[in-house]
């Protein structure tokens, strides 16, 4: 699948010296012809869902919505539009305390909508965002990708698959606290191997 449009999701709290941001730059550089839309969840944080949002996504009548509910629904629609428009999603994933950053969880909560990005069928849930590719760029100080204490990458793979994105590649710069130079060099080799 040729990559023509990329949605880049940055989640690192660090603006300078962020390994996940630097490696995401390297991944994006592999697709010089692609149009890139960037959603920086650290620079422009998303609100966490609340009772009002849960209520509105359960099918409340439009004329009963508060201004806050309308704004949250419009934001969710915008995020989903960005996701639907991209054929490749690049997600910078620093691992914080064995899991995903809270900003990324907020994004997930706003884009995972029944009847929009997935639906329930008699055969079980079905993702509606098919035909897309995701590249996860993981960085961690001490959590090894795929290890028993890595709760971030399996969760993110599951969520992406749940909404229909099953072609998922992982670039990992894990265990940076032990040998950052070798770890980053290894991750850059992984980036070089990505099919453009």
C-alpha positions as a printed NumPy array, in Angstrom:
array([[  0.   ,   0.   ,   0.   ],
       [  1.513,   3.334,  -1.061],
       [  1.489,   5.921,   1.69 ],
       [ -0.058,   9.182,   0.491],
       [ -1.361,  10.647,   3.744],
       [ -0.011,  10.321,   7.265],
       [ -1.584,  11.173,  10.593],
       [  1.218,  11.722,  13.08 ],
       [  0.35 ,  11.454,  16.767],
       [  2.985,  12.816,  19.16 ],
       [  2.507,  12.041,  22.843],
       [  5.848,  12.666,  24.533],
       [  5.79 ,  15.282,  27.283],
       [  9.313,  16.225,  26.209],
       [  9.643,  18.675,  23.32 ],
       [ 13.459,  18.567,  23.195],
       [ 15.472,  15.371,  23.422],
       [ 12.45 ,  13.132,  22.939],
       [ 13.466,   9.792,  21.46 ],
       [  9.941,   8.972,  20.279],
       [  9.635,  12.348,  18.511],
       [ 13.074,  12.014,  16.894],
       [ 12.326,   8.509,  15.662],
       [  8.886,   9.585,  14.42 ],
       [ 10.704,  12.262,  12.392],
       [ 12.86 ,   9.509,  10.888],
       [  9.803,   7.411,  10.057],
       [  8.047,  10.367,   8.402],
       [ 11.196,  11.046,   6.354],
       [ 10.739,   7.611,   4.772],
       [  7.614,   8.967,   3.046],
       [  8.76 ,  12.256,   1.466],
       [  5.765,  12.49 ,  -0.882],
       [  3.117,  11.968,   1.798],
       [  0.914,  14.729,   3.147],
       [  1.353,  14.824,   6.936],
       [ -1.166,  16.012,   9.515],
       [  0.281,  16.263,  13.03 ],
       [ -1.686,  15.995,  16.247],
       [  0.6  ,  16.851,  19.192],
       [ -1.22 ,  15.639,  22.284],
       [  1.345,  17.16 ,  24.656],
       [  1.369,  20.634,  23.12 ],
       [ -2.401,  20.663,  22.577],
       [ -3.917,  18.34 ,  25.22 ],
       [ -7.317,  16.791,  24.684],
       [-10.007,  16.765,  27.36 ],
       [-10.749,  13.504,  29.074],
       [-14.189,  12.101,  28.438],
       [-16.861,  12.716,  31.037],
       [-20.446,  11.758,  31.751],
       [-21.716,  14.263,  29.212],
       [-19.66 ,  12.752,  26.393],
       [-20.618,   9.196,  27.297],
       [-24.273,  10.263,  27.299],
       [-24.076,  11.97 ,  23.912],
       [-22.408,   8.996,  22.234],
       [-25.196,   6.74 ,  23.482],
       [-27.625,   8.459,  21.113],
       [-28.989,  11.534,  22.853],
       [-31.172,  13.735,  20.676],
       [-29.211,  16.663,  19.21 ],
       [-31.639,  19.255,  20.583],
       [-31.016,  18.087,  24.138],
       [-27.229,  18.564,  24.056],
       [-25.424,  21.191,  26.109],
       [-22.831,  23.467,  24.511],
       [-20.095,  21.446,  26.219],
       [-21.488,  18.187,  24.82 ],
       [-21.687,  19.669,  21.326],
       [-18.075,  20.855,  21.59 ],
       [-16.836,  17.439,  22.752],
       [-18.745,  15.685,  19.976],
       [-17.357,  18.123,  17.389],
       [-13.822,  17.501,  18.683],
       [-14.358,  13.744,  18.493],
       [-15.657,  14.129,  14.921],
       [-12.561,  16.155,  13.965],
       [-10.185,  13.559,  15.414],
       [-12.035,  10.766,  13.618],
       [-11.991,  12.734,  10.354],
       [ -8.193,  13.035,  10.678],
       [ -7.932,   9.304,  11.254],
       [-10.248,   8.397,   8.396],
       [ -8.363,  10.658,   5.962],
       [ -4.978,   9.042,   6.641],
       [ -3.784,   5.825,   5.11 ],
       [ -0.865,   5.576,   7.573],
       [ -0.827,   6.516,  11.251],
       [  2.516,   7.135,  12.982],
       [  2.213,   7.12 ,  16.77 ],
       [  5.058,   8.236,  19.011],
       [  4.716,   6.129,  22.144],
       [  6.865,   6.931,  25.166],
       [  6.107,   4.382,  27.86 ],
       [  5.231,   6.053,  31.147],
       [  4.939,   3.787,  34.177],
       [  4.462,   0.702,  31.974],
       [  1.544,   2.163,  29.999],
       [  0.527,   4.725,  27.396],
       [  0.6  ,   8.468,  28.172],
       [ -2.693,   9.824,  29.456],
       [ -2.932,  12.138,  26.438],
       [ -2.93 ,   9.148,  24.113],
       [ -5.614,   7.46 ,  26.219],
       [ -7.722,  10.618,  25.903],
       [ -7.318,  10.474,  22.1  ],
       [ -8.313,   6.8  ,  22.065],
       [-11.407,   7.51 ,  24.162],
       [-12.469,  10.222,  21.722],
       [-11.929,   8.21 ,  18.51 ],
       [-13.318,   4.828,  19.642],
       [-17.004,   5.392,  18.889],
       [-19.595,   2.695,  18.337],
       [-21.208,   3.003,  14.941],
       [-18.452,   5.302,  13.685],
       [-15.055,   3.603,  14.069],
       [-16.365,   0.195,  15.153],
       [-19.676,  -1.602,  15.431],
       [-21.06 ,  -4.577,  17.275],
       [-22.359,  -7.476,  15.209],
       [-23.723, -10.914,  16.004],
       [-20.216, -12.213,  15.325],
       [-18.67 ,  -9.7  ,  17.727],
       [-17.107,  -6.236,  17.347],
       [-16.016,  -5.14 ,  13.875],
       [-13.542,  -2.333,  13.195],
       [-14.57 ,   0.171,  10.532],
       [-11.189,   1.818,   9.839],
       [ -9.884,  -0.868,   7.515],
       [ -7.208,  -0.59 ,   4.835],
       [ -4.87 ,   1.48 ,   6.992],
       [ -1.373,   0.968,   8.339],
       [ -0.04 ,   2.014,  11.727],
       [  3.578,   2.442,  12.77 ],
       [  4.144,   2.654,  16.526],
       [  7.399,   4.279,  17.629],
       [  7.994,   3.126,  21.197],
       [ 10.58 ,   4.601,  23.555],
       [ 11.149,   3.456,  27.115],
       [ 13.727,   3.745,  29.817],
       [ 13.47 ,   0.244,  31.198],
       [ 10.438,  -1.511,  29.756],
       [ 11.368,  -4.016,  27.073],
       [  8.898,  -4.252,  24.192],
       [  6.837,  -7.422,  24.43 ],
       [  7.998,  -8.211,  27.966],
       [  5.586,  -9.117,  30.78 ],
       [  5.757,  -5.51 ,  32.044],
       [  4.987,  -3.932,  28.658],
       [  1.327,  -2.981,  28.95 ],
       [  1.615,  -0.177,  26.386],
       [  2.276,  -1.839,  23.034],
       [ -0.161,  -4.768,  23.417],
       [ -2.883,  -2.337,  24.514],
       [ -2.277,   0.003,  21.59 ],
       [ -2.163,  -2.88 ,  19.105],
       [ -5.453,  -4.151,  20.516],
       [ -7.165,  -0.76 ,  20.313],
       [ -5.974,  -0.19 ,  16.751],
       [ -7.174,  -3.647,  15.753],
       [-10.493,  -3.038,  17.488],
       [-11.173,  -0.07 ,  15.185],
       [ -9.986,  -2.035,  12.144],
       [ -6.299,  -1.112,  11.837],
       [ -4.651,  -4.511,  11.841],
       [ -1.466,  -3.756,   9.876],
       [  0.681,  -2.543,  12.772],
       [  4.462,  -2.24 ,  12.813],
       [  6.522,  -1.555,  15.923],
       [  9.765,   0.406,  16.049],
       [ 11.173,   0.074,  19.548],
       [ 13.855,   1.992,  21.37 ],
       [ 13.358,   0.201,  24.647],
       [ 15.61 ,  -0.05 ,  27.694],
       [ 17.176,   3.342,  26.983],
       [ 18.348,   3.585,  30.589],
       [ 20.797,   0.727,  30.023],
       [ 22.477,   1.669,  26.714],
       [ 20.82 ,   4.608,  25.012],
       [ 23.31 ,   4.897,  22.151],
       [ 23.012,   1.259,  21.071],
       [ 19.255,   1.24 ,  21.615],
       [ 18.698,   4.299,  19.423],
       [ 21.049,   2.938,  16.753],
       [ 19.053,  -0.306,  16.729],
       [ 15.778,   1.608,  16.414],
       [ 17.139,   3.615,  13.494],
       [ 18.026,   0.344,  11.761],
       [ 14.4  ,  -0.728,  12.247],
       [ 13.234,   2.552,  10.708],
       [ 15.523,   1.988,   7.724],
       [ 13.8  ,  -1.346,   7.157],
       [ 10.293,   0.13 ,   6.894],
       [  8.724,  -0.406,   3.489],
       [  8.039,   3.069,   2.121]])
